[in-house]
Amino acid sequence: PLPEELSVLLDQKVRDILLQTGAPAVSAAITIPGLGRWRSTQGLAQAMPSQPVNAGTEFYWGSVAKALTAVVVLQLVEEGKFSLDDTLSRWYPQIPQAERITLAQLLNHSSGLQTNTNSLTGLGYETPGQQVAMLAQMPLLFCPGTNASYSNAGYLLLGLIVEAVEHKPFYQSVQQRIAEPLGLRHLRVLLPDEDMPLALAAAHEGRMPKADPGAWTRLGAGNV
């Protein structure tokens, strides 16, 4: 552990952040080489009814998951499974201008794809197949490679391409290529139709728990 004086200071800082932000809970950890480690988990996993966080509480990682998807894609590039210059038409020719959208553009959000399919439909959770079908009907925001716009849909397609090339579910690729080699015992990719885990800290709007099944099941874009 870090020296007690520093640990007490950091614990107080977490309490300050909870008050300043109104966040239901905060989980934080710091490692200082040669000095020690500190971690703190404070607050509520669910505000109503009150459910405190503990060492076993899981937190939704959201779009940080895109970094894991990118790692898997780049590993497959290194293995010669495909090139960053390959176009989306190799897998999804039905997407508008698929012959001009490269994997590199999907990675760096310059493909022109809409960010979400449900942003226009108003639907809740959609299966990956439903999302692809909707993307095929949506015009691009701009010509591929001419601009940049954040796109969850682009990373959904990358996740599906990983599945097609690896011949296995996306969660298995992340588990075998990243989690297991690095010893990340608590990193887990959720299945596309998986229910909200019981140990997961709930999303909140204000101080009220908020259900958003589409958020944690977004394949390749934010389902970790």
mmCIF file with all atom_site columns, C-alpha atoms in Angstrom:
data_model
loop_
_atom_site.group_PDB
_atom_site.id
_atom_site.type_symbol
_atom_site.label_atom_id
_atom_site.label_alt_id
_atom_site.label_comp_id
_atom_site.label_asym_id
_atom_site.label_entity_id
_atom_site.label_seq_id
_atom_site.pdbx_PDB_ins_code
_atom_site.Cartn_x
_atom_site.Cartn_y
_atom_site.Cartn_z
_atom_site.occupancy
_atom_site.B_iso_or_equiv
_atom_site.pdbx_formal_charge
_atom_site.auth_seq_id
_atom_site.auth_comp_id
_atom_site.auth_asym_id
_atom_site.auth_atom_id
_atom_site.pdbx_PDB_model_num
ATOM 1   C CA . PRO A 1 1   ? 0.000   0.000   0.000   1.00 0.00 ? 1   PRO A CA 1
ATOM 2   C CA . LEU A 1 2   ? 0.949   3.651   -0.397  1.00 0.00 ? 2   LEU A CA 1
ATOM 3   C CA . PRO A 1 3   ? 2.052   5.512   2.762   1.00 0.00 ? 3   PRO A CA 1
ATOM 4   C CA . GLU A 1 4   ? -0.921  6.058   5.067   1.00 0.00 ? 4   GLU A CA 1
ATOM 5   C CA . GLU A 1 5   ? -0.782  9.859   4.868   1.00 0.00 ? 5   GLU A CA 1
ATOM 6   C CA . LEU A 1 6   ? -1.037  9.771   1.075   1.00 0.00 ? 6   LEU A CA 1
ATOM 7   C CA . SER A 1 7   ? -3.763  7.097   1.134   1.00 0.00 ? 7   SER A CA 1
ATOM 8   C CA . VAL A 1 8   ? -5.882  9.200   3.528   1.00 0.00 ? 8   VAL A CA 1
ATOM 9   C CA . LEU A 1 9   ? -5.457  12.219  1.244   1.00 0.00 ? 9   LEU A CA 1
ATOM 10  C CA . LEU A 1 10  ? -6.534  10.225  -1.811  1.00 0.00 ? 10  LEU A CA 1
ATOM 11  C CA . ASP A 1 11  ? -9.549  8.732   0.017   1.00 0.00 ? 11  ASP A CA 1
ATOM 12  C CA . GLN A 1 12  ? -10.665 12.264  0.888   1.00 0.00 ? 12  GLN A CA 1
ATOM 13  C CA . LYS A 1 13  ? -10.199 13.339  -2.734  1.00 0.00 ? 13  LYS A CA 1
ATOM 14  C CA . VAL A 1 14  ? -12.610 10.604  -3.864  1.00 0.00 ? 14  VAL A CA 1
ATOM 15  C CA . ARG A 1 15  ? -15.191 11.840  -1.341  1.00 0.00 ? 15  ARG A CA 1
ATOM 16  C CA . ASP A 1 16  ? -14.697 15.387  -2.665  1.00 0.00 ? 16  ASP A CA 1
ATOM 17  C CA . ILE A 1 17  ? -15.262 14.208  -6.241  1.00 0.00 ? 17  ILE A CA 1
ATOM 18  C CA . LEU A 1 18  ? -18.490 12.461  -5.233  1.00 0.00 ? 18  LEU A CA 1
ATOM 19  C CA . LEU A 1 19  ? -19.787 15.686  -3.695  1.00 0.00 ? 19  LEU A CA 1
ATOM 20  C CA . GLN A 1 20  ? -18.618 17.924  -6.535  1.00 0.00 ? 20  GLN A CA 1
ATOM 21  C CA . THR A 1 21  ? -19.964 15.807  -9.387  1.00 0.00 ? 21  THR A CA 1
ATOM 22  C CA . GLY A 1 22  ? -23.048 14.246  -7.832  1.00 0.00 ? 22  GLY A CA 1
ATOM 23  C CA . ALA A 1 23  ? -21.919 10.901  -9.254  1.00 0.00 ? 23  ALA A CA 1
ATOM 24  C CA . PRO A 1 24  ? -23.472 7.953   -7.406  1.00 0.00 ? 24  PRO A CA 1
ATOM 25  C CA . ALA A 1 25  ? -20.142 6.127   -7.123  1.00 0.00 ? 25  ALA A CA 1
ATOM 26  C CA . VAL A 1 26  ? -16.441 6.367   -7.924  1.00 0.00 ? 26  VAL A CA 1
ATOM 27  C CA . SER A 1 27  ? -13.878 3.580   -8.255  1.00 0.00 ? 27  SER A CA 1
ATOM 28  C CA . ALA A 1 28  ? -10.243 4.647   -8.579  1.00 0.00 ? 28  ALA A CA 1
ATOM 29  C CA . ALA A 1 29  ? -6.782  3.114   -8.357  1.00 0.00 ? 29  ALA A CA 1
ATOM 30  C CA . ILE A 1 30  ? -3.220  4.406   -8.516  1.00 0.00 ? 30  ILE A CA 1
ATOM 31  C CA . THR A 1 31  ? 0.090   2.566   -8.746  1.00 0.00 ? 31  THR A CA 1
ATOM 32  C CA . ILE A 1 32  ? 3.327   4.459   -8.077  1.00 0.00 ? 32  ILE A CA 1
ATOM 33  C CA . PRO A 1 33  ? 6.346   2.320   -9.031  1.00 0.00 ? 33  PRO A CA 1
ATOM 34  C CA . GLY A 1 34  ? 8.637   1.793   -6.048  1.00 0.00 ? 34  GLY A CA 1
ATOM 35  C CA . LEU A 1 35  ? 6.151   3.353   -3.634  1.00 0.00 ? 35  LEU A CA 1
ATOM 36  C CA . GLY A 1 36  ? 2.989   1.259   -3.634  1.00 0.00 ? 36  GLY A CA 1
ATOM 37  C CA . ARG A 1 37  ? -0.616  0.924   -4.701  1.00 0.00 ? 37  ARG A CA 1
ATOM 38  C CA . TRP A 1 38  ? -3.879  2.536   -3.622  1.00 0.00 ? 38  TRP A CA 1
ATOM 39  C CA . ARG A 1 39  ? -7.485  1.903   -4.526  1.00 0.00 ? 39  ARG A CA 1
ATOM 40  C CA . SER A 1 40  ? -10.818 3.172   -3.331  1.00 0.00 ? 40  SER A CA 1
ATOM 41  C CA . THR A 1 41  ? -14.428 2.385   -4.237  1.00 0.00 ? 41  THR A CA 1
ATOM 42  C CA . GLN A 1 42  ? -17.027 4.670   -2.647  1.00 0.00 ? 42  GLN A CA 1
ATOM 43  C CA . GLY A 1 43  ? -20.665 5.556   -3.143  1.00 0.00 ? 43  GLY A CA 1
ATOM 44  C CA . LEU A 1 44  ? -23.750 3.724   -4.355  1.00 0.00 ? 44  LEU A CA 1
ATOM 45  C CA . ALA A 1 45  ? -24.048 1.150   -7.111  1.00 0.00 ? 45  ALA A CA 1
ATOM 46  C CA . GLN A 1 46  ? -27.722 2.072   -7.131  1.00 0.00 ? 46  GLN A CA 1
ATOM 47  C CA . ALA A 1 47  ? -29.232 5.124   -5.473  1.00 0.00 ? 47  ALA A CA 1
ATOM 48  C CA . MET A 1 48  ? -32.835 3.876   -5.230  1.00 0.00 ? 48  MET A CA 1
ATOM 49  C CA . PRO A 1 49  ? -33.106 1.464   -3.563  1.00 0.00 ? 49  PRO A CA 1
ATOM 50  C CA . SER A 1 50  ? -29.801 2.215   -1.914  1.00 0.00 ? 50  SER A CA 1
ATOM 51  C CA . GLN A 1 51  ? -27.105 -0.323  -2.751  1.00 0.00 ? 51  GLN A CA 1
ATOM 52  C CA . PRO A 1 52  ? -23.504 0.511   -1.727  1.00 0.00 ? 52  PRO A CA 1
ATOM 53  C CA . VAL A 1 53  ? -20.591 -0.307  -4.016  1.00 0.00 ? 53  VAL A CA 1
ATOM 54  C CA . ASN A 1 54  ? -18.018 -2.848  -2.865  1.00 0.00 ? 54  ASN A CA 1
ATOM 55  C CA . ALA A 1 55  ? -14.881 -4.523  -4.150  1.00 0.00 ? 55  ALA A CA 1
ATOM 56  C CA . GLY A 1 56  ? -16.990 -6.831  -6.330  1.00 0.00 ? 56  GLY A CA 1
ATOM 57  C CA . THR A 1 57  ? -19.009 -4.101  -8.049  1.00 0.00 ? 57  THR A CA 1
ATOM 58  C CA . GLU A 1 58  ? -18.591 -4.059  -11.825 1.00 0.00 ? 58  GLU A CA 1
ATOM 59  C CA . PHE A 1 59  ? -18.499 -0.790  -13.767 1.00 0.00 ? 59  PHE A CA 1
ATOM 60  C CA . TYR A 1 60  ? -19.604 -0.319  -17.364 1.00 0.00 ? 60  TYR A CA 1
ATOM 61  C CA . TRP A 1 61  ? -16.589 0.843   -19.398 1.00 0.00 ? 61  TRP A CA 1
ATOM 62  C CA . GLY A 1 62  ? -18.550 2.381   -22.243 1.00 0.00 ? 62  GLY A CA 1
ATOM 63  C CA . SER A 1 63  ? -16.628 3.587   -25.262 1.00 0.00 ? 63  SER A CA 1
ATOM 64  C CA . VAL A 1 64  ? -13.260 2.758   -23.702 1.00 0.00 ? 64  VAL A CA 1
ATOM 65  C CA . ALA A 1 65  ? -14.123 -0.624  -25.255 1.00 0.00 ? 65  ALA A CA 1
ATOM 66  C CA . LYS A 1 66  ? -13.349 0.849   -28.680 1.00 0.00 ? 66  LYS A CA 1
ATOM 67  C CA . ALA A 1 67  ? -9.650  0.773   -27.757 1.00 0.00 ? 67  ALA A CA 1
ATOM 68  C CA . LEU A 1 68  ? -9.911  -3.001  -27.236 1.00 0.00 ? 68  LEU A CA 1
ATOM 69  C CA . THR A 1 69  ? -11.671 -3.453  -30.566 1.00 0.00 ? 69  THR A CA 1
ATOM 70  C CA . ALA A 1 70  ? -8.915  -1.455  -32.273 1.00 0.00 ? 70  ALA A CA 1
ATOM 71  C CA . VAL A 1 71  ? -6.232  -3.636  -30.644 1.00 0.00 ? 71  VAL A CA 1
ATOM 72  C CA . VAL A 1 72  ? -7.861  -6.834  -31.929 1.00 0.00 ? 72  VAL A CA 1
ATOM 73  C CA . VAL A 1 73  ? -8.234  -5.341  -35.433 1.00 0.00 ? 73  VAL A CA 1
ATOM 74  C CA . LEU A 1 74  ? -4.568  -4.287  -35.523 1.00 0.00 ? 74  LEU A CA 1
ATOM 75  C CA . GLN A 1 75  ? -3.451  -7.714  -34.280 1.00 0.00 ? 75  GLN A CA 1
ATOM 76  C CA . LEU A 1 76  ? -5.345  -9.298  -37.187 1.00 0.00 ? 76  LEU A CA 1
ATOM 77  C CA . VAL A 1 77  ? -3.671  -6.849  -39.571 1.00 0.00 ? 77  VAL A CA 1
ATOM 78  C CA . GLU A 1 78  ? -0.265  -7.905  -38.211 1.00 0.00 ? 78  GLU A CA 1
ATOM 79  C CA . GLU A 1 79  ? -1.244  -11.538 -38.787 1.00 0.00 ? 79  GLU A CA 1
ATOM 80  C CA . GLY A 1 80  ? -2.084  -10.803 -42.415 1.00 0.00 ? 80  GLY A CA 1
ATOM 81  C CA . LYS A 1 81  ? -5.813  -11.566 -42.079 1.00 0.00 ? 81  LYS A CA 1
ATOM 82  C CA . PHE A 1 82  ? -6.687  -8.279  -43.788 1.00 0.00 ? 82  PHE A CA 1
ATOM 83  C CA . SER A 1 83  ? -5.290  -4.804  -44.476 1.00 0.00 ? 83  SER A CA 1
ATOM 84  C CA . LEU A 1 84  ? -6.322  -1.417  -43.119 1.00 0.00 ? 84  LEU A CA 1
ATOM 85  C CA . ASP A 1 85  ? -6.827  -0.432  -46.760 1.00 0.00 ? 85  ASP A CA 1
ATOM 86  C CA . ASP A 1 86  ? -9.405  -3.194  -47.292 1.00 0.00 ? 86  ASP A CA 1
ATOM 87  C CA . THR A 1 87  ? -12.849 -1.741  -47.897 1.00 0.00 ? 87  THR A CA 1
ATOM 88  C CA . LEU A 1 88  ? -16.109 -2.434  -46.152 1.00 0.00 ? 88  LEU A CA 1
ATOM 89  C CA . SER A 1 89  ? -17.518 -3.882  -49.382 1.00 0.00 ? 89  SER A CA 1
ATOM 90  C CA . ARG A 1 90  ? -15.543 -7.085  -48.691 1.00 0.00 ? 90  ARG A CA 1
ATOM 91  C CA . TRP A 1 91  ? -17.958 -7.849  -45.849 1.00 0.00 ? 91  TRP A CA 1
ATOM 92  C CA . TYR A 1 92  ? -20.919 -5.447  -46.124 1.00 0.00 ? 92  TYR A CA 1
ATOM 93  C CA . PRO A 1 93  ? -21.427 -4.279  -49.718 1.00 0.00 ? 93  PRO A CA 1
ATOM 94  C CA . GLN A 1 94  ? -24.974 -3.158  -48.876 1.00 0.00 ? 94  GLN A CA 1
ATOM 95  C CA . ILE A 1 95  ? -23.692 -0.182  -46.831 1.00 0.00 ? 95  ILE A CA 1
ATOM 96  C CA . PRO A 1 96  ? -23.731 3.069   -48.864 1.00 0.00 ? 96  PRO A CA 1
ATOM 97  C CA . GLN A 1 97  ? -20.332 3.732   -50.509 1.00 0.00 ? 97  GLN A CA 1
ATOM 98  C CA . ALA A 1 98  ? -18.961 0.560   -48.893 1.00 0.00 ? 98  ALA A CA 1
ATOM 99  C CA . GLU A 1 99  ? -16.430 0.272   -51.713 1.00 0.00 ? 99  GLU A CA 1
ATOM 100 C CA . ARG A 1 100 ? -14.892 3.589   -50.564 1.00 0.00 ? 100 ARG A CA 1
ATOM 101 C CA . ILE A 1 101 ? -14.925 3.015   -46.770 1.00 0.00 ? 101 ILE A CA 1
ATOM 102 C CA . THR A 1 102 ? -11.686 1.464   -45.489 1.00 0.00 ? 102 THR A CA 1
ATOM 103 C CA . LEU A 1 103 ? -11.047 -0.288  -42.191 1.00 0.00 ? 103 LEU A CA 1
ATOM 104 C CA . ALA A 1 104 ? -8.688  2.567   -41.295 1.00 0.00 ? 104 ALA A CA 1
ATOM 105 C CA . GLN A 1 105 ? -11.567 5.018   -41.712 1.00 0.00 ? 105 GLN A CA 1
ATOM 106 C CA . LEU A 1 106 ? -13.795 2.899   -39.479 1.00 0.00 ? 106 LEU A CA 1
ATOM 107 C CA . LEU A 1 107 ? -11.061 2.986   -36.829 1.00 0.00 ? 107 LEU A CA 1
ATOM 108 C CA . ASN A 1 108 ? -10.506 6.749   -36.939 1.00 0.00 ? 108 ASN A CA 1
ATOM 109 C CA . HIS A 1 109 ? -14.165 7.791   -37.359 1.00 0.00 ? 109 HIS A CA 1
ATOM 110 C CA . SER A 1 110 ? -13.730 9.217   -40.852 1.00 0.00 ? 110 SER A CA 1
ATOM 111 C CA . SER A 1 111 ? -16.055 6.768   -42.644 1.00 0.00 ? 111 SER A CA 1
ATOM 112 C CA . GLY A 1 112 ? -19.070 9.092   -42.759 1.00 0.00 ? 112 GLY A CA 1
ATOM 113 C CA . LEU A 1 113 ? -21.329 6.549   -41.042 1.00 0.00 ? 113 LEU A CA 1
ATOM 114 C CA . GLN A 1 114 ? -24.015 7.765   -38.642 1.00 0.00 ? 114 GLN A CA 1
ATOM 115 C CA . THR A 1 115 ? -23.075 7.422   -34.978 1.00 0.00 ? 115 THR A CA 1
ATOM 116 C CA . ASN A 1 116 ? -26.028 5.179   -34.001 1.00 0.00 ? 116 ASN A CA 1
ATOM 117 C CA . THR A 1 117 ? -28.882 3.502   -35.804 1.00 0.00 ? 117 THR A CA 1
ATOM 118 C CA . ASN A 1 118 ? -31.311 4.062   -32.919 1.00 0.00 ? 118 ASN A CA 1
ATOM 119 C CA . SER A 1 119 ? -30.583 7.792   -32.886 1.00 0.00 ? 119 SER A CA 1
ATOM 120 C CA . LEU A 1 120 ? -32.893 8.008   -35.900 1.00 0.00 ? 120 LEU A CA 1
ATOM 121 C CA . THR A 1 121 ? -35.326 5.163   -35.205 1.00 0.00 ? 121 THR A CA 1
ATOM 122 C CA . GLY A 1 122 ? -36.002 5.832   -31.525 1.00 0.00 ? 122 GLY A CA 1
ATOM 123 C CA . LEU A 1 123 ? -35.755 2.117   -30.775 1.00 0.00 ? 123 LEU A CA 1
ATOM 124 C CA . GLY A 1 124 ? -34.105 0.614   -27.711 1.00 0.00 ? 124 GLY A CA 1
ATOM 125 C CA . TYR A 1 125 ? -31.826 -2.396  -28.070 1.00 0.00 ? 125 TYR A CA 1
ATOM 126 C CA . GLU A 1 126 ? -31.293 -3.602  -31.627 1.00 0.00 ? 126 GLU A CA 1
ATOM 127 C CA . THR A 1 127 ? -29.475 -6.772  -32.652 1.00 0.00 ? 127 THR A CA 1
ATOM 128 C CA . PRO A 1 128 ? -26.283 -6.340  -34.714 1.00 0.00 ? 128 PRO A CA 1
ATOM 129 C CA . GLY A 1 129 ? -28.186 -7.665  -37.742 1.00 0.00 ? 129 GLY A CA 1
ATOM 130 C CA . GLN A 1 130 ? -30.927 -5.079  -37.290 1.00 0.00 ? 130 GLN A CA 1
ATOM 131 C CA . GLN A 1 131 ? -28.347 -2.312  -36.977 1.00 0.00 ? 131 GLN A CA 1
ATOM 132 C CA . VAL A 1 132 ? -26.583 -3.367  -40.193 1.00 0.00 ? 132 VAL A CA 1
ATOM 133 C CA . ALA A 1 133 ? -29.919 -3.448  -42.028 1.00 0.00 ? 133 ALA A CA 1
ATOM 134 C CA . MET A 1 134 ? -30.700 0.073   -40.827 1.00 0.00 ? 134 MET A CA 1
ATOM 135 C CA . LEU A 1 135 ? -27.220 1.356   -41.736 1.00 0.00 ? 135 LEU A CA 1
ATOM 136 C CA . ALA A 1 136 ? -27.798 0.088   -45.277 1.00 0.00 ? 136 ALA A CA 1
ATOM 137 C CA . GLN A 1 137 ? -30.720 2.531   -45.520 1.00 0.00 ? 137 GLN A CA 1
ATOM 138 C CA . MET A 1 138 ? -28.986 5.548   -43.991 1.00 0.00 ? 138 MET A CA 1
ATOM 139 C CA . PRO A 1 139 ? -27.119 8.107   -46.092 1.00 0.00 ? 139 PRO A CA 1
ATOM 140 C CA . LEU A 1 140 ? -23.561 8.911   -45.076 1.00 0.00 ? 140 LEU A CA 1
ATOM 141 C CA . LEU A 1 141 ? -22.866 12.166  -43.259 1.00 0.00 ? 141 LEU A CA 1
ATOM 142 C CA . PHE A 1 142 ? -20.035 12.941  -45.727 1.00 0.00 ? 142 PHE A CA 1
ATOM 143 C CA . CYS A 1 143 ? -17.900 11.224  -48.348 1.00 0.00 ? 143 CYS A CA 1
ATOM 144 C CA . PRO A 1 144 ? -15.538 8.687   -46.720 1.00 0.00 ? 144 PRO A CA 1
ATOM 145 C CA . GLY A 1 145 ? -12.202 10.176  -45.698 1.00 0.00 ? 145 GLY A CA 1
ATOM 146 C CA . THR A 1 146 ? -13.207 13.819  -46.171 1.00 0.00 ? 146 THR A CA 1
ATOM 147 C CA . ASN A 1 147 ? -14.194 14.611  -42.574 1.00 0.00 ? 147 ASN A CA 1
ATOM 148 C CA . ALA A 1 148 ? -14.546 13.043  -39.126 1.00 0.00 ? 148 ALA A CA 1
ATOM 149 C CA . SER A 1 149 ? -17.585 12.240  -36.991 1.00 0.00 ? 149 SER A CA 1
ATOM 150 C CA . TYR A 1 150 ? -17.771 9.903   -33.997 1.00 0.00 ? 150 TYR A CA 1
ATOM 151 C CA . SER A 1 151 ? -19.438 6.648   -34.967 1.00 0.00 ? 151 SER A CA 1
ATOM 152 C CA . ASN A 1 152 ? -20.504 3.764   -32.757 1.00 0.00 ? 152 ASN A CA 1
ATOM 153 C CA . ALA A 1 153 ? -21.823 2.116   -35.917 1.00 0.00 ? 153 ALA A CA 1
ATOM 154 C CA . GLY A 1 154 ? -18.325 2.014   -37.390 1.00 0.00 ? 154 GLY A CA 1
ATOM 155 C CA . TYR A 1 155 ? -17.048 0.051   -34.419 1.00 0.00 ? 155 TYR A CA 1
ATOM 156 C CA . LEU A 1 156 ? -20.066 -2.262  -34.522 1.00 0.00 ? 156 LEU A CA 1
ATOM 157 C CA . LEU A 1 157 ? -18.990 -3.172  -38.064 1.00 0.00 ? 157 LEU A CA 1
ATOM 158 C CA . LEU A 1 158 ? -15.399 -3.696  -36.922 1.00 0.00 ? 158 LEU A CA 1
ATOM 159 C CA . GLY A 1 159 ? -16.627 -6.062  -34.208 1.00 0.00 ? 159 GLY A CA 1
ATOM 160 C CA . LEU A 1 160 ? -18.665 -8.010  -36.759 1.00 0.00 ? 160 LEU A CA 1
ATOM 161 C CA . ILE A 1 161 ? -15.693 -8.168  -39.147 1.00 0.00 ? 161 ILE A CA 1
ATOM 162 C CA . VAL A 1 162 ? -13.555 -9.586  -36.323 1.00 0.00 ? 162 VAL A CA 1
ATOM 163 C CA . GLU A 1 163 ? -16.204 -12.277 -35.798 1.00 0.00 ? 163 GLU A CA 1
ATOM 164 C CA . ALA A 1 164 ? -16.270 -13.092 -39.525 1.00 0.00 ? 164 ALA A CA 1
ATOM 165 C CA . VAL A 1 165 ? -12.482 -13.378 -39.779 1.00 0.00 ? 165 VAL A CA 1
ATOM 166 C CA . GLU A 1 166 ? -11.947 -15.205 -36.473 1.00 0.00 ? 166 GLU A CA 1
ATOM 167 C CA . HIS A 1 167 ? -14.981 -17.509 -36.886 1.00 0.00 ? 167 HIS A CA 1
ATOM 168 C CA . LYS A 1 168 ? -15.874 -16.990 -33.231 1.00 0.00 ? 168 LYS A CA 1
ATOM 169 C CA . PRO A 1 169 ? -17.918 -14.534 -31.139 1.00 0.00 ? 169 PRO A CA 1
ATOM 170 C CA . PHE A 1 170 ? -16.332 -11.137 -30.562 1.00 0.00 ? 170 PHE A CA 1
ATOM 171 C CA . TYR A 1 171 ? -16.194 -11.608 -26.795 1.00 0.00 ? 171 TYR A CA 1
ATOM 172 C CA . GLN A 1 172 ? -13.995 -14.680 -27.219 1.00 0.00 ? 172 GLN A CA 1
ATOM 173 C CA . SER A 1 173 ? -11.499 -12.760 -29.359 1.00 0.00 ? 173 SER A CA 1
ATOM 174 C CA . VAL A 1 174 ? -11.119 -10.041 -26.718 1.00 0.00 ? 174 VAL A CA 1
ATOM 175 C CA . GLN A 1 175 ? -10.872 -12.594 -23.933 1.00 0.00 ? 175 GLN A CA 1
ATOM 176 C CA . GLN A 1 176 ? -8.223  -14.701 -25.662 1.00 0.00 ? 176 GLN A CA 1
ATOM 177 C CA . ARG A 1 177 ? -6.220  -11.881 -27.256 1.00 0.00 ? 177 ARG A CA 1
ATOM 178 C CA . ILE A 1 178 ? -6.276  -9.245  -24.488 1.00 0.00 ? 178 ILE A CA 1
ATOM 179 C CA . ALA A 1 179 ? -7.795  -10.257 -21.157 1.00 0.00 ? 179 ALA A CA 1
ATOM 180 C CA . GLU A 1 180 ? -6.064  -13.612 -20.666 1.00 0.00 ? 180 GLU A CA 1
ATOM 181 C CA . PRO A 1 181 ? -2.531  -12.623 -21.858 1.00 0.00 ? 181 PRO A CA 1
ATOM 182 C CA . LEU A 1 182 ? -2.590  -9.537  -19.617 1.00 0.00 ? 182 LEU A CA 1
ATOM 183 C CA . GLY A 1 183 ? -4.162  -11.294 -16.626 1.00 0.00 ? 183 GLY A CA 1
ATOM 184 C CA . LEU A 1 184 ? -7.192  -8.956  -16.629 1.00 0.00 ? 184 LEU A CA 1
ATOM 185 C CA . ARG A 1 185 ? -9.397  -11.209 -14.525 1.00 0.00 ? 185 ARG A CA 1
ATOM 186 C CA . HIS A 1 186 ? -12.306 -8.765  -14.205 1.00 0.00 ? 186 HIS A CA 1
ATOM 187 C CA . LEU A 1 187 ? -12.451 -7.583  -17.814 1.00 0.00 ? 187 LEU A CA 1
ATOM 188 C CA . ARG A 1 188 ? -15.481 -9.021  -19.566 1.00 0.00 ? 188 ARG A CA 1
ATOM 189 C CA . VAL A 1 189 ? -17.152 -8.389  -22.902 1.00 0.00 ? 189 VAL A CA 1
ATOM 190 C CA . LEU A 1 190 ? -20.918 -8.784  -22.657 1.00 0.00 ? 190 LEU A CA 1
ATOM 191 C CA . LEU A 1 191 ? -22.911 -10.834 -25.118 1.00 0.00 ? 191 LEU A CA 1
ATOM 192 C CA . PRO A 1 192 ? -25.137 -8.954  -27.613 1.00 0.00 ? 192 PRO A CA 1
ATOM 193 C CA . ASP A 1 193 ? -28.361 -10.054 -25.885 1.00 0.00 ? 193 ASP A CA 1
ATOM 194 C CA . GLU A 1 194 ? -27.081 -10.387 -22.320 1.00 0.00 ? 194 GLU A CA 1
ATOM 195 C CA . ASP A 1 195 ? -29.115 -8.924  -19.470 1.00 0.00 ? 195 ASP A CA 1
ATOM 196 C CA . MET A 1 196 ? -27.613 -6.274  -17.219 1.00 0.00 ? 196 MET A CA 1
ATOM 197 C CA . PRO A 1 197 ? -25.258 -8.076  -14.766 1.00 0.00 ? 197 PRO A CA 1
ATOM 198 C CA . LEU A 1 198 ? -26.511 -8.038  -11.192 1.00 0.00 ? 198 LEU A CA 1
ATOM 199 C CA . ALA A 1 199 ? -23.179 -6.729  -9.874  1.00 0.00 ? 199 ALA A CA 1
ATOM 200 C CA . LEU A 1 200 ? -23.071 -3.816  -12.333 1.00 0.00 ? 200 LEU A CA 1
ATOM 201 C CA . ALA A 1 201 ? -23.255 -0.268  -10.998 1.00 0.00 ? 201 ALA A CA 1
ATOM 202 C CA . ALA A 1 202 ? -26.406 1.180   -12.562 1.00 0.00 ? 202 ALA A CA 1
ATOM 203 C CA . ALA A 1 203 ? -26.429 4.126   -14.924 1.00 0.00 ? 203 ALA A CA 1
ATOM 204 C CA . HIS A 1 204 ? -28.150 7.156   -13.386 1.00 0.00 ? 204 HIS A CA 1
ATOM 205 C CA . GLU A 1 205 ? -29.857 10.284  -14.619 1.00 0.00 ? 205 GLU A CA 1
ATOM 206 C CA . GLY A 1 206 ? -29.593 12.743  -11.782 1.00 0.00 ? 206 GLY A CA 1
ATOM 207 C CA . ARG A 1 207 ? -29.964 10.474  -8.764  1.00 0.00 ? 207 ARG A CA 1
ATOM 208 C CA . MET A 1 208 ? -32.389 8.060   -10.393 1.00 0.00 ? 208 MET A CA 1
ATOM 209 C CA . PRO A 1 209 ? -31.267 4.695   -11.849 1.00 0.00 ? 209 PRO A CA 1
ATOM 210 C CA . LYS A 1 210 ? -31.695 4.618   -15.603 1.00 0.00 ? 210 LYS A CA 1
ATOM 211 C CA . ALA A 1 211 ? -32.160 1.528   -17.756 1.00 0.00 ? 211 ALA A CA 1
ATOM 212 C CA . ASP A 1 212 ? -30.488 1.663   -21.184 1.00 0.00 ? 212 ASP A CA 1
ATOM 213 C CA . PRO A 1 213 ? -30.073 -1.867  -22.559 1.00 0.00 ? 213 PRO A CA 1
ATOM 214 C CA . GLY A 1 214 ? -28.660 -0.533  -25.825 1.00 0.00 ? 214 GLY A CA 1
ATOM 215 C CA . ALA A 1 215 ? -25.702 1.011   -24.028 1.00 0.00 ? 215 ALA A CA 1
ATOM 216 C CA . TRP A 1 216 ? -23.983 -2.062  -22.622 1.00 0.00 ? 216 TRP A CA 1
ATOM 217 C CA . THR A 1 217 ? -24.777 -4.378  -25.517 1.00 0.00 ? 217 THR A CA 1
ATOM 218 C CA . ARG A 1 218 ? -23.228 -2.267  -28.299 1.00 0.00 ? 218 ARG A CA 1
ATOM 219 C CA . LEU A 1 219 ? -20.979 -4.832  -29.960 1.00 0.00 ? 219 LEU A CA 1
ATOM 220 C CA . GLY A 1 220 ? -17.437 -3.576  -30.588 1.00 0.00 ? 220 GLY A CA 1
ATOM 221 C CA . ALA A 1 221 ? -18.344 -0.009  -29.625 1.00 0.00 ? 221 ALA A CA 1
ATOM 222 C CA . GLY A 1 222 ? -19.059 -0.217  -25.890 1.00 0.00 ? 222 GLY A CA 1
ATOM 223 C CA . ASN A 1 223 ? -20.015 -3.592  -24.454 1.00 0.00 ? 223 ASN A CA 1
ATOM 224 C CA . VAL A 1 224 ? -17.230 -4.101  -21.869 1.00 0.00 ? 224 VAL A CA 1
#
